[in-house]
GROMACS .gro file of C-alpha atoms in nm:
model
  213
    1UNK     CA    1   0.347  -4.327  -2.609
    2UNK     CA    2   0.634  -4.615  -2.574
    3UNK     CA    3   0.574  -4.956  -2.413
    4UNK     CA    4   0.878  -5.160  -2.345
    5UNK     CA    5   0.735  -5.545  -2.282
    6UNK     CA    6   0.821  -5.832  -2.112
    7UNK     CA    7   0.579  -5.623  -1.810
    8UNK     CA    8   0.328  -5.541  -1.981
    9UNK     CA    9   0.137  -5.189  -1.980
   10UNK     CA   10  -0.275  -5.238  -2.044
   11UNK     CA   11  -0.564  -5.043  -1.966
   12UNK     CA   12  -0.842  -5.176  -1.787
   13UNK     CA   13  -1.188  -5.021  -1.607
   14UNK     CA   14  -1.127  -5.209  -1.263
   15UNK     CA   15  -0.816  -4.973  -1.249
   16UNK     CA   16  -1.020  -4.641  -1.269
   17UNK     CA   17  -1.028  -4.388  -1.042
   18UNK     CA   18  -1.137  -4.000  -0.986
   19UNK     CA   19  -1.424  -4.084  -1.209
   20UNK     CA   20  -1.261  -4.196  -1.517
   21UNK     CA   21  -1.366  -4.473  -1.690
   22UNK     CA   22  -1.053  -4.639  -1.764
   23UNK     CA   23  -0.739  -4.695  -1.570
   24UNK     CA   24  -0.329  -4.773  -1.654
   25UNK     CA   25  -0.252  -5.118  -1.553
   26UNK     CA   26   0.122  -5.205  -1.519
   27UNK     CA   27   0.161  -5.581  -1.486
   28UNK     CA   28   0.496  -5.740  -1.312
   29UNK     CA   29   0.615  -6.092  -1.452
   30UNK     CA   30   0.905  -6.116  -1.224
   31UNK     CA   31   1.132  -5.934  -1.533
   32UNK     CA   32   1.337  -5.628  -1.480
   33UNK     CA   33   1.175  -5.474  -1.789
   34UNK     CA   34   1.071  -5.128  -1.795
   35UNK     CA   35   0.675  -5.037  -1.924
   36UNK     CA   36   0.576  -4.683  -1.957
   37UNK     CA   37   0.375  -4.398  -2.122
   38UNK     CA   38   0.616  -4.111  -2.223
   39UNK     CA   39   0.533  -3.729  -2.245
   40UNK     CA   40   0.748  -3.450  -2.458
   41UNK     CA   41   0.509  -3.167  -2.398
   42UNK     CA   42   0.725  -3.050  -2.147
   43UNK     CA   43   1.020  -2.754  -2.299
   44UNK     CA   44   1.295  -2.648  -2.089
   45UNK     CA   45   1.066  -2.628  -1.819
   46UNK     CA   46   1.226  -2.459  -1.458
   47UNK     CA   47   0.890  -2.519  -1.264
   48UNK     CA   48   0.687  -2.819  -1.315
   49UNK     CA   49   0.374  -2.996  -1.123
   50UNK     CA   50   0.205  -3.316  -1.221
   51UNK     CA   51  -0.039  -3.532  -0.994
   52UNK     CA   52  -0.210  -3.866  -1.091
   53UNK     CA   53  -0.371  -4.151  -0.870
   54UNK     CA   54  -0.183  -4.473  -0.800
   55UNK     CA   55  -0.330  -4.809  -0.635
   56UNK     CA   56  -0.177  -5.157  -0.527
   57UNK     CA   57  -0.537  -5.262  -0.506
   58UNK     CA   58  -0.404  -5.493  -0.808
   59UNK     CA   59  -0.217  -5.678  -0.585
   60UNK     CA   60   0.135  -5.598  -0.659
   61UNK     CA   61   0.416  -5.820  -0.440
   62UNK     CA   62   0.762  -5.688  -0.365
   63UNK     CA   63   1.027  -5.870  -0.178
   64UNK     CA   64   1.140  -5.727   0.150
   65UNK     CA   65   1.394  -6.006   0.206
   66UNK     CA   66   1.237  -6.152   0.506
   67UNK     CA   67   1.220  -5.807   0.688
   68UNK     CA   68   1.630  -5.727   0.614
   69UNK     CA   69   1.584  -5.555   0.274
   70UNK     CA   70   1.380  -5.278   0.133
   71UNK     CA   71   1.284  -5.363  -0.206
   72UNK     CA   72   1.144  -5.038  -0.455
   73UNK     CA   73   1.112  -4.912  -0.845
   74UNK     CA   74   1.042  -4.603  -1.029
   75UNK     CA   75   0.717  -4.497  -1.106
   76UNK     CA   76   0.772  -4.162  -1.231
   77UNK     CA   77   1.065  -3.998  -1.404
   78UNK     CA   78   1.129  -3.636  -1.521
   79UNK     CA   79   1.442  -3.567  -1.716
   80UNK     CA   80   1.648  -3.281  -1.871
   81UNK     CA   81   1.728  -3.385  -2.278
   82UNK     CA   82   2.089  -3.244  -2.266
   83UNK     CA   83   2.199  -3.281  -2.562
   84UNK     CA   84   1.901  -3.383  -2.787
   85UNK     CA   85   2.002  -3.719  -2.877
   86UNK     CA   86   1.851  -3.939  -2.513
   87UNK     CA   87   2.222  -4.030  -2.486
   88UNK     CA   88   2.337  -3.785  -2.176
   89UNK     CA   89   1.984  -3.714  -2.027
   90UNK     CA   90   2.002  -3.666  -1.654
   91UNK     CA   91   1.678  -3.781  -1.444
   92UNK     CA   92   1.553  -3.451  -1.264
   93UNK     CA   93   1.352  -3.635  -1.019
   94UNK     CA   94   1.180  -3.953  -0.984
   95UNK     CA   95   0.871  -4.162  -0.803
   96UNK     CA   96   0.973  -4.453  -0.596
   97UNK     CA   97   0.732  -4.700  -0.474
   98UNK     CA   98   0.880  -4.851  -0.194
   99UNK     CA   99   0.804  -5.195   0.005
  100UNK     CA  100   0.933  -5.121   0.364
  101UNK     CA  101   1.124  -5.380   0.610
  102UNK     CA  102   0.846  -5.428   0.823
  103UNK     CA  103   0.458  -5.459   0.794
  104UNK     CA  104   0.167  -5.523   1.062
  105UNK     CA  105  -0.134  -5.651   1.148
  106UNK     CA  106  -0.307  -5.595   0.806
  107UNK     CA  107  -0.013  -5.653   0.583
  108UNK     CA  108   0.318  -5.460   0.404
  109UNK     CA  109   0.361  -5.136   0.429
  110UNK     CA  110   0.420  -4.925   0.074
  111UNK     CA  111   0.514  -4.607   0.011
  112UNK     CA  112   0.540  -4.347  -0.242
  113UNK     CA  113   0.887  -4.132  -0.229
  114UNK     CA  114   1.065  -3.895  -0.455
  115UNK     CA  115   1.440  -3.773  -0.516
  116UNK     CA  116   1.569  -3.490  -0.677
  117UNK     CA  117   1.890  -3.418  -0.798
  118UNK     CA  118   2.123  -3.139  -0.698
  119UNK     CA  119   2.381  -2.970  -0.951
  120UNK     CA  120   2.627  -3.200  -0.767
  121UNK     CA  121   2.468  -3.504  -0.852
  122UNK     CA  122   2.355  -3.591  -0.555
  123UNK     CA  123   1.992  -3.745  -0.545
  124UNK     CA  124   1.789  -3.586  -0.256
  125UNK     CA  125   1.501  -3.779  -0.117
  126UNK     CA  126   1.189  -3.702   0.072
  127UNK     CA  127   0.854  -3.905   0.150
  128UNK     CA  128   0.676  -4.064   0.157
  129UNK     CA  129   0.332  -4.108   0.113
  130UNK     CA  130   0.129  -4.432   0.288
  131UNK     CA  131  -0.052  -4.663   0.060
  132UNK     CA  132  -0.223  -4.784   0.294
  133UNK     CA  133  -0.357  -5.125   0.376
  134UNK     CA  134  -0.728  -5.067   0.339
  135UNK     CA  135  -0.727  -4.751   0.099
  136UNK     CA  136  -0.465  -4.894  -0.108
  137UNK     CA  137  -0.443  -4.567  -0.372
  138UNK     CA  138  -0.384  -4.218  -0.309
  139UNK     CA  139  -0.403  -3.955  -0.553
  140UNK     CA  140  -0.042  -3.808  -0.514
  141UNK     CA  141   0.074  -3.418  -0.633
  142UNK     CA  142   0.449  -3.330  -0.686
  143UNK     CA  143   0.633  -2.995  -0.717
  144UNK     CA  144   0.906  -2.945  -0.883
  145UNK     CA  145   1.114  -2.611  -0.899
  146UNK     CA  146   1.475  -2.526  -1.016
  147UNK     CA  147   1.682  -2.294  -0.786
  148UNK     CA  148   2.024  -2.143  -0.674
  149UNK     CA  149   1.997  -2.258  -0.300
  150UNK     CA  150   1.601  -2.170  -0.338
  151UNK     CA  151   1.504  -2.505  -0.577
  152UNK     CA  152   1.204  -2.728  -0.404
  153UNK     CA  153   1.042  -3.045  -0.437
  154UNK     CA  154   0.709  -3.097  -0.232
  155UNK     CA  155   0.465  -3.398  -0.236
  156UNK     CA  156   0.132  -3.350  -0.157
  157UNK     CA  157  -0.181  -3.631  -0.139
  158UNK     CA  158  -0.532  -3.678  -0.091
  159UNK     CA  159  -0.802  -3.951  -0.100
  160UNK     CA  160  -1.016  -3.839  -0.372
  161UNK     CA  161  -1.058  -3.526  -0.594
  162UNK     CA  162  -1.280  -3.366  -0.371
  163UNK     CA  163  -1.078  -3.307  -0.056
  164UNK     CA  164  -0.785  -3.039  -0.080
  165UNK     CA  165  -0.428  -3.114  -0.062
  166UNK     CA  166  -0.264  -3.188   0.169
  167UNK     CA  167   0.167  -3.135   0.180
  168UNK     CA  168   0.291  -3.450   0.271
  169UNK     CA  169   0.706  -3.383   0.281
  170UNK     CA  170   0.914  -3.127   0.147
  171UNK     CA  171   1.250  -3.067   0.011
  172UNK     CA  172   1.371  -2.714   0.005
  173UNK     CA  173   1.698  -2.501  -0.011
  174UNK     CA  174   1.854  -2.682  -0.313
  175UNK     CA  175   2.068  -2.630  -0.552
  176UNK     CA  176   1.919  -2.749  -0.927
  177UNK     CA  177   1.943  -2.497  -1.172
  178UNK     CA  178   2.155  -2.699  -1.383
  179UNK     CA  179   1.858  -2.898  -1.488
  180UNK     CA  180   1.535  -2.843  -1.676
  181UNK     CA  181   1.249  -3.053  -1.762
  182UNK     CA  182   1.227  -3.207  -2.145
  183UNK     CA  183   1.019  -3.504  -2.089
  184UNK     CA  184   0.840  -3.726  -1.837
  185UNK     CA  185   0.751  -4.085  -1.809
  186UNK     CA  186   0.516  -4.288  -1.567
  187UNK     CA  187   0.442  -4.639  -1.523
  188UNK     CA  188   0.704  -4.853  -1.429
  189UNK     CA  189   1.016  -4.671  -1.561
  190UNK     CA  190   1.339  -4.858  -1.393
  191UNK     CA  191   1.537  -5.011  -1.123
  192UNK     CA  192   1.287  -5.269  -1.148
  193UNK     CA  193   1.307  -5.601  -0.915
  194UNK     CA  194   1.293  -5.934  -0.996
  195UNK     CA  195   1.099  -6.067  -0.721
  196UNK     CA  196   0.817  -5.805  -0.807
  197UNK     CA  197   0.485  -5.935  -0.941
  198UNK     CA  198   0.150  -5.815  -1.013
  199UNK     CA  199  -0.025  -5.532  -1.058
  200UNK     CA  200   0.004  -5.121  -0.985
  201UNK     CA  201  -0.308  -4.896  -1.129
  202UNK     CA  202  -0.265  -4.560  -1.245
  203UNK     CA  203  -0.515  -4.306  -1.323
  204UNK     CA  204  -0.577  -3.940  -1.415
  205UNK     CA  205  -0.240  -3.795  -1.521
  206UNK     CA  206  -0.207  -3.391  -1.537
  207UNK     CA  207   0.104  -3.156  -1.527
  208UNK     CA  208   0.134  -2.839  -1.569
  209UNK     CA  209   0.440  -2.516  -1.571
  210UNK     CA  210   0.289  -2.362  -1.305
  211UNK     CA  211   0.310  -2.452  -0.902
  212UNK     CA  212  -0.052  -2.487  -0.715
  213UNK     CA  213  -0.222  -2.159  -0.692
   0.00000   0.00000   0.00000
């Protein structure tokens, strides 16, 4: 795996969850640096799923500009190796955790979204999943398929490993076949703030080539 510093990637048991015994802590300094683990098990891969858990139990802060702005980073990336060399890679979806404008009673609001991109090169979005105020983690599924008109992307989430499912948001009807799937990487990945700081926990990584049964 590749760590980028000044944010610093660690891993730490107060970050565990679904019954690990360590978790992925991603620490923000308040530098745009990205911090990641990196996969390349992925080939050329036209259908793709992966799920892990993510937390801001750690106490991660993003700006929201005094309720005017809405401040967010990428959490997640899959991307198409075009060429072999890194240099013309295309991103064939990402993870966005997003502070919103507004909060309430028990604090911000954060949410997870994703965007996919069309052979135009248009990024299409959908979300997004709640991490909520007293929960703070969800354990979050995405789908990813290449199509002619027929491509998808659909987020799913649950609380824990034991519940099912559930679909969350959907993208369908687009056009993607342009792009495959080389290599992924999760943590924080880029578009980072500067006014983030602390701490996001990640847990349990899978993928797989196949969509849920």
């Amino acid at each position: 795996p590749a760590a980028f510093a000044a944010n610093t990637l660690t891993v730490d048991p107060a970050a565990a969850m679904g019954g690990s015994s360590y978790g992925m802590v991603v620490t923000h300094d308040g530098s745009t640096n990205a911090v990641y683990v990196e996969d390349r098990s992925p080939a050329d891969e036209t259908v793709y799923r992966a799920s892990f858990f993510v937390s801001r139990a750690g106490g991660i802060t993003m700006d929201n500009c005094g309720g005017t702005c809405v401040t967010s980073h990428t959490v997640f990336l899959a991307r198409d190796d075009i060429d072999g060399s890194m240099g013309g890679d295309k991103t064939v979806f990402r993870m966005i955790i997003r502070r919103l404008k507004v909060g309430n009673a028990d604090g911000p609001r954060y949410t997870i979204n994703v965007g996919t991109l069309q052979n135009n090169g248009t990024m299409r979005y959908v979300g997004g999943v709640v991490l909520a105020e007293t929960a703070m983690r969800k354990n979050i599924l995405v789908e990813w398929k290449a199509g002619n008109g027929d491509g998808f992307t659909k987020v799913y989430a649950r609380n824990n490993t034991s519940q099912a499912w559930s679909l969350k948001a959907e993208r369908t009807g687009l056009t993607n076949d342009n792009w495959v799937i080389d290599y992924v990487r999760w943590g924080a990945t880029s578009a980072i703030d500067s006014t983030t700081s602390g701490d996001v926990w990640f847990d349990e990584f899978e993928s797989y080539r196949t969509l849920l049964p």
